[in-house]
Amino acid sequence: MLTEGQVVVHESLGDEEQRLRRLVLKGPIARTAHAGQFVAIQVQDSSIASFDPLLRRPISIAGISSERDEITLLYRIQGRGTEILARAKCGERLSVMGPLGKGFSLPEKGELWLVAGGIGIFPLYPLAQSALAQGLTVRLFWGGENKSFLESAGLSSWKDLGIPLQLSTLDGSLGQTGLVTEQAQELLEKSTASGGQIRAAACGPKKMMQAVTELFKNYKVSVEVSLEERMGCAVGACLGCVCTLIDEAGVLIHRKVCQDGPVFRGEEVVWDESC
Amino acid sequence: MSPVNLSTQLAGITLRNPILTCSGTYGFGEEYVAYCPLEALGGITLKGITPLPRLGNPVPRLAETPAGLLNAVGLENPGLEEFLKSYLPKVRKLPTAAIANISGFSLEDYVLLARALQKDSGLAALEVNISCPNVKHGGMHFGTDPQSAQEVIAAVKAETDLPVIAKLSPNVTDIVGMAHAVQLGGADALSLINTLLGMHIDINHQRPVLANTFGGLSGPAIRPVAVRMVWQVFQAVDLPIIGMGGITTWQDAVEFMLAGATAVSIGTGNFVNPLAPLEILQGIQDYCEKRGLASVHDLVGLAHRA
Ligand SMILES: Cc1cc2nc3c(=O)[nH]c(=O)nc-3n(C[C@H](O)[C@H](O)[C@H](O)COP(=O)(O)OP(=O)(O)OC[C@H]3O[C@@H](n4cnc5c(N)ncnc54)[C@H](O)[C@@H]3O)c2cc1C
Ligand SMILES: Cc1cc2nc3c(=O)[nH]c(=O)nc-3n(C[C@H](O)[C@H](O)[C@H](O)COP(=O)(O)O)c2cc1C
Ligand code: FES
């Protein structure tokens, strides 16, 4: 769907140093959106024709309110495109394509473990909400750079969900020092030994998602991961955004992150960069 | 006032209107269905195919540049057999003309593809890509050497009863010489232009952004080069031209037609605005109406008047 989203909230998120923004757009996308899907957003007002930057930017849907026809996007100012986006004012209309791609799936019952690295946390919030609404037990492992980052990137709304949170920071300023995987391992050991039915969803840096997939595989817990790639069309037409998977027959195949993903089963992803 | 006649004759085929989409930017036709009604288009050009399946280049395959896009997809495609089996049946059902795009690494590759694609396949025409810059030892030498270009077009022409469109590379010093060569080879029409070879270096990592190092530049950044080439070829060669390269608005499309394009094709512009083909068609129509032109064809080459 190609729509015009009207900016209803656009604000800095937490500590300004973190360069995070919260953008709420009004429009029909909320009605069909699922956790893990994304939008391709034009970074300047759609009434002004401008071709620099040329391409839309892919941003995950971080909040869905179908009653209010609103989606929330949370993003980090990363470069020129997001810098320009950050200037959009309330009332402005931005051209948005979406909801795009295939999102996360939910198990029927049991536990859903969420594993996030950095801003990979953003698409996991609506997933946690749907999982809780469906009566699943949800738990979050989240690693970030430091306390300021975790607090800016929405820690308090996660606390509001009332689920167990296992936090880690690189500098130890909040939670444990180190990587999320170290935290998850101990609990995996215990939970799987007692026969718990667990599924996991991970989003973050590639290396982290690879480590999560490999660790969880040892405990026979399957993980869905959300991949990122540079995008052109965002609808599967240009083959700019492929990732490499290994199919059941052991053959390497390409899939489009924008259309077949961004969510894939971790076990089928070939993490080697050279493919 | 009577409505503007949009119907466009090209290489012996009749298109509903002069708006096409570019190979490699519109998949095999299905991807944009939810965004742009295909029945409103003159036609679409399918992703380039080769005899054997290709996985293409590693990622990153795309890099954005000022008003432009570098791509190094590397001709990823399912190969001829799979195209005929899984894609062609769906393509035949599309509510618009479909032009296949073929690429090869040798004369035999082109011959094999042309032989398999005839009028009874339901395709409207065959576009021969002699110019893909993203593949090492790829079609490039066909695209830069007039003699080889003539041979490859002649060989394709001898194998298929479909109209043959030669797609030229802008990475040459003499575009007119190339156009003459493919005309001698028997081309029924020309597509101008493919992407311009370029590169982008990430100064933080001090490395090329594209895994393939080089890529083909498309988008508004290349438009003036494309318009110039259409202009020169229109003056020198008597074949219909499909103009492409950076078309994103109706004004761009009108510019190409004034330079000598019989039809226009939209590529990277779809990524920016999936409704671009429709808006461009409407814009051309309004422009003709305002200027009192009865047919879009009256625009073709109009800027060449003394
Ligand atoms: C499916 C998906 C979901 C995403 N969700 C979010 C999100 O919720 N919040 C968020 O902050 N960021 C998200 N990103 C990353 C975001 O798209 C990039 O940070 C953004 O495009 C950078 O644009 P820029 O012009 O500011 O930066 P620049 O670095 O100047 O971008 C230059 C070019 O590189 C591309 N690019 C740069 N970084 C990335 C990247 N990591 N992934 C893909 N393309 C990139 C840009 O699209 C652009 O074409 C997501 C990416 C994908 C693929
Ligand atoms: C992602 C991408 C893939 C492309 N693949 C092909 C291809 O397979 N065959 C071909 O002849 N041209 C290919 N092209 C070139 C386009 O068809 C077109 O000639 C060029 O992009 C200029 O038009 P534009 O600026 O409107 O995109 C590709 C272009 C892009 C951006
Ligand atoms: S971005 Fe074009 S295929 Fe995914």
PDB file of C-alpha atoms in Angstrom, chain A residues 1-2 42 51-57 97-98 100 229-233 235-242 252-254 256 259 273-275, chain B residues 24-27 31-32 35 47 55 57-62 64-69 73 76 209 219-220 248-249 268 271-275:
ATOM      1  CA  MET A   1       0.000   0.000   0.000  1.00  0.00           C
ATOM      2  CA  LEU A   2       1.240   3.479  -0.897  1.00  0.00           C
ATOM      3  CA  GLN A  42      10.249   9.020   1.939  1.00  0.00           C
ATOM      4  CA  PHE A  51      15.430  13.354  -5.622  1.00  0.00           C
ATOM      5  CA  ASP A  52      18.260  13.694  -3.191  1.00  0.00           C
ATOM      6  CA  PRO A  53      18.221  11.514  -1.195  1.00  0.00           C
ATOM      7  CA  LEU A  54      16.620   9.433  -3.878  1.00  0.00           C
ATOM      8  CA  LEU A  55      15.544   6.283  -2.090  1.00  0.00           C
ATOM      9  CA  ARG A  56      13.036   5.581   0.620  1.00  0.00           C
ATOM     10  CA  ARG A  57      14.382   4.394   3.959  1.00  0.00           C
ATOM     11  CA  MET A  97       4.847   2.212   1.497  1.00  0.00           C
ATOM     12  CA  GLY A  98       3.744  -0.558   3.794  1.00  0.00           C
ATOM     13  CA  LEU A 100       6.043  -4.515   3.842  1.00  0.00           C
ATOM     14  CA  GLU A 229      19.969  -5.147   3.839  1.00  0.00           C
ATOM     15  CA  ARG A 230      20.216  -2.074   1.647  1.00  0.00           C
ATOM     16  CA  MET A 231      17.020  -1.681  -0.312  1.00  0.00           C
ATOM     17  CA  GLY A 232      16.012  -0.201  -3.633  1.00  0.00           C
ATOM     18  CA  CYS A 233      12.392  -1.026  -4.442  1.00  0.00           C
ATOM     19  CA  VAL A 235       8.806  -4.798  -2.892  1.00  0.00           C
ATOM     20  CA  GLY A 236      10.881  -7.597  -4.419  1.00  0.00           C
ATOM     21  CA  ALA A 237      11.367  -6.155  -7.893  1.00  0.00           C
ATOM     22  CA  CYS A 238      15.053  -5.135  -8.038  1.00  0.00           C
ATOM     23  CA  LEU A 239      16.958  -7.962  -6.298  1.00  0.00           C
ATOM     24  CA  GLY A 240      19.056  -5.409  -4.455  1.00  0.00           C
ATOM     25  CA  CYS A 241      18.468  -6.829  -0.993  1.00  0.00           C
ATOM     26  CA  VAL A 242      19.110 -10.564  -1.201  1.00  0.00           C
ATOM     27  CA  LEU A 252      22.361 -22.239  -1.312  1.00  0.00           C
ATOM     28  CA  ILE A 253      19.523 -20.007  -2.458  1.00  0.00           C
ATOM     29  CA  HIS A 254      18.837 -16.296  -2.474  1.00  0.00           C
ATOM     30  CA  LYS A 256      14.720 -11.103  -0.869  1.00  0.00           C
ATOM     31  CA  GLN A 259       9.628  -9.454   0.364  1.00  0.00           C
ATOM     32  CA  GLU A 273      29.393 -12.396   4.246  1.00  0.00           C
ATOM     33  CA  SER A 274      30.916 -13.621   1.009  1.00  0.00           C
ATOM     34  CA  CYS A 275      27.788 -15.335  -0.324  1.00  0.00           C
TER      35      CYS A 275
ATOM     36  CA  GLY B  24      15.630  -5.174 -13.698  1.00  0.00           C
ATOM     37  CA  THR B  25      13.508  -2.630 -11.873  1.00  0.00           C
ATOM     38  CA  TYR B  26      10.114  -4.275 -12.288  1.00  0.00           C
ATOM     39  CA  GLY B  27      10.808  -7.942 -11.554  1.00  0.00           C
ATOM     40  CA  GLU B  31       5.819  -7.206  -7.651  1.00  0.00           C
ATOM     41  CA  TYR B  32       4.258  -3.823  -8.344  1.00  0.00           C
ATOM     42  CA  TYR B  35       0.923  -0.370  -6.309  1.00  0.00           C
ATOM     43  CA  LYS B  47      14.269  -8.807 -15.584  1.00  0.00           C
ATOM     44  CA  LEU B  55      22.932 -16.127  -8.177  1.00  0.00           C
ATOM     45  CA  ASN B  57      26.856 -10.705  -6.948  1.00  0.00           C
ATOM     46  CA  PRO B  58      27.288 -10.663  -3.156  1.00  0.00           C
ATOM     47  CA  VAL B  59      25.694  -7.853  -1.144  1.00  0.00           C
ATOM     48  CA  PRO B  60      25.897  -4.895  -0.763  1.00  0.00           C
ATOM     49  CA  ARG B  61      24.517  -4.613  -4.263  1.00  0.00           C
ATOM     50  CA  LEU B  62      23.160  -1.091  -3.944  1.00  0.00           C
ATOM     51  CA  GLU B  64      22.862   5.554  -3.131  1.00  0.00           C
ATOM     52  CA  THR B  65      24.614   8.563  -4.686  1.00  0.00           C
ATOM     53  CA  PRO B  66      23.356  12.143  -5.230  1.00  0.00           C
ATOM     54  CA  ALA B  67      20.058  11.741  -7.145  1.00  0.00           C
ATOM     55  CA  GLY B  68      21.334   8.368  -8.274  1.00  0.00           C
ATOM     56  CA  LEU B  69      21.623   4.693  -7.495  1.00  0.00           C
ATOM     57  CA  VAL B  73      22.979  -7.116  -8.922  1.00  0.00           C
ATOM     58  CA  GLU B  76      20.666 -12.704 -10.794  1.00  0.00           C
ATOM     59  CA  VAL B 209      30.638   0.268  -0.807  1.00  0.00           C
ATOM     60  CA  GLY B 219      18.316   7.590 -11.638  1.00  0.00           C
ATOM     61  CA  PRO B 220      17.933  11.353 -12.221  1.00  0.00           C
ATOM     62  CA  THR B 248      10.857  10.254 -12.557  1.00  0.00           C
ATOM     63  CA  THR B 249       8.363  12.949 -13.594  1.00  0.00           C
ATOM     64  CA  THR B 268      14.679   3.644 -10.700  1.00  0.00           C
ATOM     65  CA  PHE B 271      11.476   2.915  -6.361  1.00  0.00           C
ATOM     66  CA  VAL B 272      10.947   6.560  -5.506  1.00  0.00           C
ATOM     67  CA  ASN B 273       7.283   6.625  -6.481  1.00  0.00           C
ATOM     68  CA  PRO B 274       5.526   3.415  -7.518  1.00  0.00           C
ATOM     69  CA  LEU B 275       2.805   5.520  -9.121  1.00  0.00           C
TER      70      LEU B 275
END
